[in-house]
Amino acid sequence: MSIITRLLYKLRHLGFALVILVMASAAWGKATLLDQYHRLKNGGSVTLPGTHINLASTEQDDLLSAEVNSILHTPFETVAAALSQASNWCQVLPLHFNIKACTYENQKEGEVLTIYSGRKIYEHPEDSYEMAYQFEIVRKDDSQLSLLLKAD
């Protein structure tokens, strides 16, 4: 099993479902990220008990956004490479009882991630609600990965 496959397996089991992901490398270049790292490590800002994951979401007018910060025991470069591709997100997103399927495709506008959501009972994806998101890398460098999923 490749390191990317193992990472995607780990991420899926951590339950990552997010709109924006911001993570720092081992160096944690900026003081604010270092402070956030220490809060996560010590459990001071954990929102998902039993993990080192902090999930924060906001809704303002018609804009819904979320940020997930976590400590992963995998090199940042490996995580950033895996999560920078829309094709990997269908492996990362947990199939919650309302999520029926996930697909991705390359279009002339860029990569599109489509999630099919439905009722809590069993449904075929074609009978569920289709949500298509433009997948955009906002920032990717040695210390941070910031992704944006946009939809109408």
PDB file of C-alpha atoms in Angstrom:
ATOM      1  CA  MET A   1       0.000   0.000   0.000  1.00  0.00           C
ATOM      2  CA  SER A   2       1.506   3.357  -1.019  1.00  0.00           C
ATOM      3  CA  ILE A   3       2.041   6.177   1.475  1.00  0.00           C
ATOM      4  CA  ILE A   4      -0.680   8.257  -0.278  1.00  0.00           C
ATOM      5  CA  THR A   5      -3.150   5.362  -0.049  1.00  0.00           C
ATOM      6  CA  ARG A   6      -2.347   4.858   3.645  1.00  0.00           C
ATOM      7  CA  LEU A   7      -2.734   8.598   4.264  1.00  0.00           C
ATOM      8  CA  LEU A   8      -6.103   8.720   2.493  1.00  0.00           C
ATOM      9  CA  TYR A   9      -7.228   5.715   4.536  1.00  0.00           C
ATOM     10  CA  LYS A  10      -6.169   7.484   7.768  1.00  0.00           C
ATOM     11  CA  LEU A  11      -7.862  10.732   6.753  1.00  0.00           C
ATOM     12  CA  ARG A  12     -11.087   8.957   5.893  1.00  0.00           C
ATOM     13  CA  HIS A  13     -11.141   7.261   9.272  1.00  0.00           C
ATOM     14  CA  LEU A  14     -10.524  10.588  11.004  1.00  0.00           C
ATOM     15  CA  GLY A  15     -13.783  11.780   9.465  1.00  0.00           C
ATOM     16  CA  PHE A  16     -12.522  14.763   7.472  1.00  0.00           C
ATOM     17  CA  ALA A  17     -15.394  16.593   5.807  1.00  0.00           C
ATOM     18  CA  LEU A  18     -14.415  20.137   5.183  1.00  0.00           C
ATOM     19  CA  VAL A  19     -14.526  23.132   2.968  1.00  0.00           C
ATOM     20  CA  ILE A  20     -11.242  24.760   3.838  1.00  0.00           C
ATOM     21  CA  LEU A  21      -8.257  22.935   5.228  1.00  0.00           C
ATOM     22  CA  VAL A  22      -5.379  24.810   6.798  1.00  0.00           C
ATOM     23  CA  MET A  23      -2.462  22.855   8.166  1.00  0.00           C
ATOM     24  CA  ALA A  24       1.081  23.735   9.088  1.00  0.00           C
ATOM     25  CA  SER A  25       4.325  21.893   8.524  1.00  0.00           C
ATOM     26  CA  ALA A  26       6.556  20.637  11.329  1.00  0.00           C
ATOM     27  CA  ALA A  27       8.241  24.050  11.426  1.00  0.00           C
ATOM     28  CA  TRP A  28       4.914  25.872  11.980  1.00  0.00           C
ATOM     29  CA  GLY A  29       6.547  29.032  10.548  1.00  0.00           C
ATOM     30  CA  LYS A  30       4.240  31.648  12.104  1.00  0.00           C
ATOM     31  CA  ALA A  31       3.670  32.263  15.805  1.00  0.00           C
ATOM     32  CA  THR A  32      -0.123  32.088  15.422  1.00  0.00           C
ATOM     33  CA  LEU A  33       0.151  28.618  13.875  1.00  0.00           C
ATOM     34  CA  LEU A  34       2.574  27.586  16.599  1.00  0.00           C
ATOM     35  CA  ASP A  35       0.121  28.768  19.261  1.00  0.00           C
ATOM     36  CA  GLN A  36      -2.682  26.894  17.531  1.00  0.00           C
ATOM     37  CA  TYR A  37      -0.491  23.777  17.349  1.00  0.00           C
ATOM     38  CA  HIS A  38       0.143  23.902  21.117  1.00  0.00           C
ATOM     39  CA  ARG A  39      -3.577  24.385  21.843  1.00  0.00           C
ATOM     40  CA  LEU A  40      -4.431  21.397  19.638  1.00  0.00           C
ATOM     41  CA  LYS A  41      -1.654  19.255  21.089  1.00  0.00           C
ATOM     42  CA  ASN A  42      -2.772  20.013  24.644  1.00  0.00           C
ATOM     43  CA  GLY A  43      -6.460  19.508  23.825  1.00  0.00           C
ATOM     44  CA  GLY A  44      -7.342  23.154  24.508  1.00  0.00           C
ATOM     45  CA  SER A  45      -9.045  23.792  21.186  1.00  0.00           C
ATOM     46  CA  VAL A  46     -10.217  20.304  20.218  1.00  0.00           C
ATOM     47  CA  THR A  47     -13.830  20.222  19.025  1.00  0.00           C
ATOM     48  CA  LEU A  48     -13.958  16.528  18.109  1.00  0.00           C
ATOM     49  CA  PRO A  49     -13.317  14.610  21.363  1.00  0.00           C
ATOM     50  CA  GLY A  50     -10.673  11.920  21.250  1.00  0.00           C
ATOM     51  CA  THR A  51      -8.802  13.593  18.381  1.00  0.00           C
ATOM     52  CA  HIS A  52      -6.430  16.452  17.668  1.00  0.00           C
ATOM     53  CA  ILE A  53      -9.009  18.053  15.366  1.00  0.00           C
ATOM     54  CA  ASN A  54     -10.544  21.495  15.648  1.00  0.00           C
ATOM     55  CA  LEU A  55     -13.513  22.194  13.389  1.00  0.00           C
ATOM     56  CA  ALA A  56     -14.975  25.689  13.197  1.00  0.00           C
ATOM     57  CA  SER A  57     -17.731  26.805  10.835  1.00  0.00           C
ATOM     58  CA  THR A  58     -19.471  30.095  10.185  1.00  0.00           C
ATOM     59  CA  GLU A  59     -22.517  31.155   8.230  1.00  0.00           C
ATOM     60  CA  GLN A  60     -23.033  34.733   7.124  1.00  0.00           C
ATOM     61  CA  ASP A  61     -25.764  35.658   4.669  1.00  0.00           C
ATOM     62  CA  ASP A  62     -25.379  33.128   1.826  1.00  0.00           C
ATOM     63  CA  LEU A  63     -21.809  32.150   2.666  1.00  0.00           C
ATOM     64  CA  LEU A  64     -21.018  29.013   4.628  1.00  0.00           C
ATOM     65  CA  SER A  65     -17.393  28.352   5.486  1.00  0.00           C
ATOM     66  CA  ALA A  66     -15.511  25.893   7.641  1.00  0.00           C
ATOM     67  CA  GLU A  67     -11.950  25.472   8.797  1.00  0.00           C
ATOM     68  CA  VAL A  68     -10.361  22.304  10.081  1.00  0.00           C
ATOM     69  CA  ASN A  69      -7.043  22.239  11.892  1.00  0.00           C
ATOM     70  CA  SER A  70      -5.436  18.997  12.914  1.00  0.00           C
ATOM     71  CA  ILE A  71      -2.226  17.331  13.939  1.00  0.00           C
ATOM     72  CA  LEU A  72      -1.366  14.490  11.572  1.00  0.00           C
ATOM     73  CA  HIS A  73       1.632  12.268  12.095  1.00  0.00           C
ATOM     74  CA  THR A  74       2.455  12.323   8.402  1.00  0.00           C
ATOM     75  CA  PRO A  75       4.843  14.678   6.614  1.00  0.00           C
ATOM     76  CA  PHE A  76       3.088  17.862   5.505  1.00  0.00           C
ATOM     77  CA  GLU A  77       4.364  17.474   1.947  1.00  0.00           C
ATOM     78  CA  THR A  78       2.617  14.095   1.681  1.00  0.00           C
ATOM     79  CA  VAL A  79      -0.682  15.423   3.040  1.00  0.00           C
ATOM     80  CA  ALA A  80      -0.582  18.553   0.849  1.00  0.00           C
ATOM     81  CA  ALA A  81       0.167  16.507  -2.273  1.00  0.00           C
ATOM     82  CA  ALA A  82      -2.739  14.157  -1.592  1.00  0.00           C
ATOM     83  CA  LEU A  83      -5.313  16.813  -0.654  1.00  0.00           C
ATOM     84  CA  SER A  84      -4.380  19.129  -3.534  1.00  0.00           C
ATOM     85  CA  GLN A  85      -6.123  16.802  -5.969  1.00  0.00           C
ATOM     86  CA  ALA A  86      -9.909  16.742  -6.184  1.00  0.00           C
ATOM     87  CA  SER A  87      -9.693  13.101  -7.256  1.00  0.00           C
ATOM     88  CA  ASN A  88      -8.522  12.130  -3.750  1.00  0.00           C
ATOM     89  CA  TRP A  89     -11.357  13.863  -1.893  1.00  0.00           C
ATOM     90  CA  CYS A  90     -13.890  11.178  -2.704  1.00  0.00           C
ATOM     91  CA  GLN A  91     -11.613   8.793  -0.798  1.00  0.00           C
ATOM     92  CA  VAL A  92     -11.279  11.222   2.136  1.00  0.00           C
ATOM     93  CA  LEU A  93     -14.911  12.266   2.550  1.00  0.00           C
ATOM     94  CA  PRO A  94     -16.791   9.858   4.774  1.00  0.00           C
ATOM     95  CA  LEU A  95     -19.986   8.566   3.261  1.00  0.00           C
ATOM     96  CA  HIS A  96     -22.258   9.990   5.937  1.00  0.00           C
ATOM     97  CA  PHE A  97     -25.769   8.543   5.878  1.00  0.00           C
ATOM     98  CA  ASN A  98     -26.935  11.571   3.850  1.00  0.00           C
ATOM     99  CA  ILE A  99     -24.040  11.388   1.372  1.00  0.00           C
ATOM    100  CA  LYS A 100     -24.856   8.841  -1.296  1.00  0.00           C
ATOM    101  CA  ALA A 101     -21.857   9.238  -3.623  1.00  0.00           C
ATOM    102  CA  CYS A 102     -18.925  11.442  -4.588  1.00  0.00           C
ATOM    103  CA  THR A 103     -17.429  12.015  -8.045  1.00  0.00           C
ATOM    104  CA  TYR A 104     -14.860  14.343  -9.583  1.00  0.00           C
ATOM    105  CA  GLU A 105     -14.001  15.475 -13.073  1.00  0.00           C
ATOM    106  CA  ASN A 106     -11.726  17.871 -14.897  1.00  0.00           C
ATOM    107  CA  GLN A 107     -13.657  20.553 -16.758  1.00  0.00           C
ATOM    108  CA  LYS A 108     -12.435  23.562 -18.714  1.00  0.00           C
ATOM    109  CA  GLU A 109     -13.081  25.737 -15.596  1.00  0.00           C
ATOM    110  CA  GLY A 110     -10.967  23.399 -13.458  1.00  0.00           C
ATOM    111  CA  GLU A 111     -11.606  20.425 -11.220  1.00  0.00           C
ATOM    112  CA  VAL A 112     -15.176  19.804 -10.018  1.00  0.00           C
ATOM    113  CA  LEU A 113     -16.075  17.697  -6.986  1.00  0.00           C
ATOM    114  CA  THR A 114     -19.704  16.510  -6.967  1.00  0.00           C
ATOM    115  CA  ILE A 115     -21.386  15.213  -3.836  1.00  0.00           C
ATOM    116  CA  TYR A 116     -24.787  13.507  -3.956  1.00  0.00           C
ATOM    117  CA  SER A 117     -26.900  14.046  -0.853  1.00  0.00           C
ATOM    118  CA  GLY A 118     -30.191  12.405  -0.023  1.00  0.00           C
ATOM    119  CA  ARG A 119     -32.492  11.175   2.657  1.00  0.00           C
ATOM    120  CA  LYS A 120     -31.338   9.017   5.551  1.00  0.00           C
ATOM    121  CA  ILE A 121     -32.794   5.919   3.940  1.00  0.00           C
ATOM    122  CA  TYR A 122     -31.096   4.008   1.120  1.00  0.00           C
ATOM    123  CA  GLU A 123     -31.208   5.875  -2.199  1.00  0.00           C
ATOM    124  CA  HIS A 124     -29.392   5.563  -5.491  1.00  0.00           C
ATOM    125  CA  PRO A 125     -27.159   8.575  -6.211  1.00  0.00           C
ATOM    126  CA  GLU A 126     -29.249   9.457  -9.281  1.00  0.00           C
ATOM    127  CA  ASP A 127     -32.264   9.914  -6.959  1.00  0.00           C
ATOM    128  CA  SER A 128     -30.420  12.292  -4.631  1.00  0.00           C
ATOM    129  CA  TYR A 129     -29.519  15.997  -4.707  1.00  0.00           C
ATOM    130  CA  GLU A 130     -26.393  16.828  -6.731  1.00  0.00           C
ATOM    131  CA  MET A 131     -24.002  19.444  -5.292  1.00  0.00           C
ATOM    132  CA  ALA A 132     -21.176  20.415  -7.664  1.00  0.00           C
ATOM    133  CA  TYR A 133     -18.218  22.312  -6.176  1.00  0.00           C
ATOM    134  CA  GLN A 134     -15.420  24.085  -8.034  1.00  0.00           C
ATOM    135  CA  PHE A 135     -12.217  22.829  -6.430  1.00  0.00           C
ATOM    136  CA  GLU A 136      -9.624  25.578  -6.031  1.00  0.00           C
ATOM    137  CA  ILE A 137      -6.225  25.702  -4.394  1.00  0.00           C
ATOM    138  CA  VAL A 138      -6.055  29.093  -2.653  1.00  0.00           C
ATOM    139  CA  ARG A 139      -2.580  28.669  -1.185  1.00  0.00           C
ATOM    140  CA  LYS A 140      -0.049  25.884  -1.280  1.00  0.00           C
ATOM    141  CA  ASP A 141       3.476  26.357   0.019  1.00  0.00           C
ATOM    142  CA  ASP A 142       5.882  24.670   2.428  1.00  0.00           C
ATOM    143  CA  SER A 143       3.810  25.539   5.498  1.00  0.00           C
ATOM    144  CA  GLN A 144       0.175  25.847   4.466  1.00  0.00           C
ATOM    145  CA  LEU A 145      -2.476  24.340   2.248  1.00  0.00           C
ATOM    146  CA  SER A 146      -5.701  26.263   1.813  1.00  0.00           C
ATOM    147  CA  LEU A 147      -8.457  24.877  -0.399  1.00  0.00           C
ATOM    148  CA  LEU A 148     -11.769  26.363  -1.457  1.00  0.00           C
ATOM    149  CA  LEU A 149     -14.871  24.555  -2.662  1.00  0.00           C
ATOM    150  CA  LYS A 150     -17.333  26.925  -4.351  1.00  0.00           C
ATOM    151  CA  ALA A 151     -20.882  26.188  -5.408  1.00  0.00           C
ATOM    152  CA  ASP A 152     -23.932  28.155  -6.523  1.00  0.00           C
TER     153      ASP A 152
END
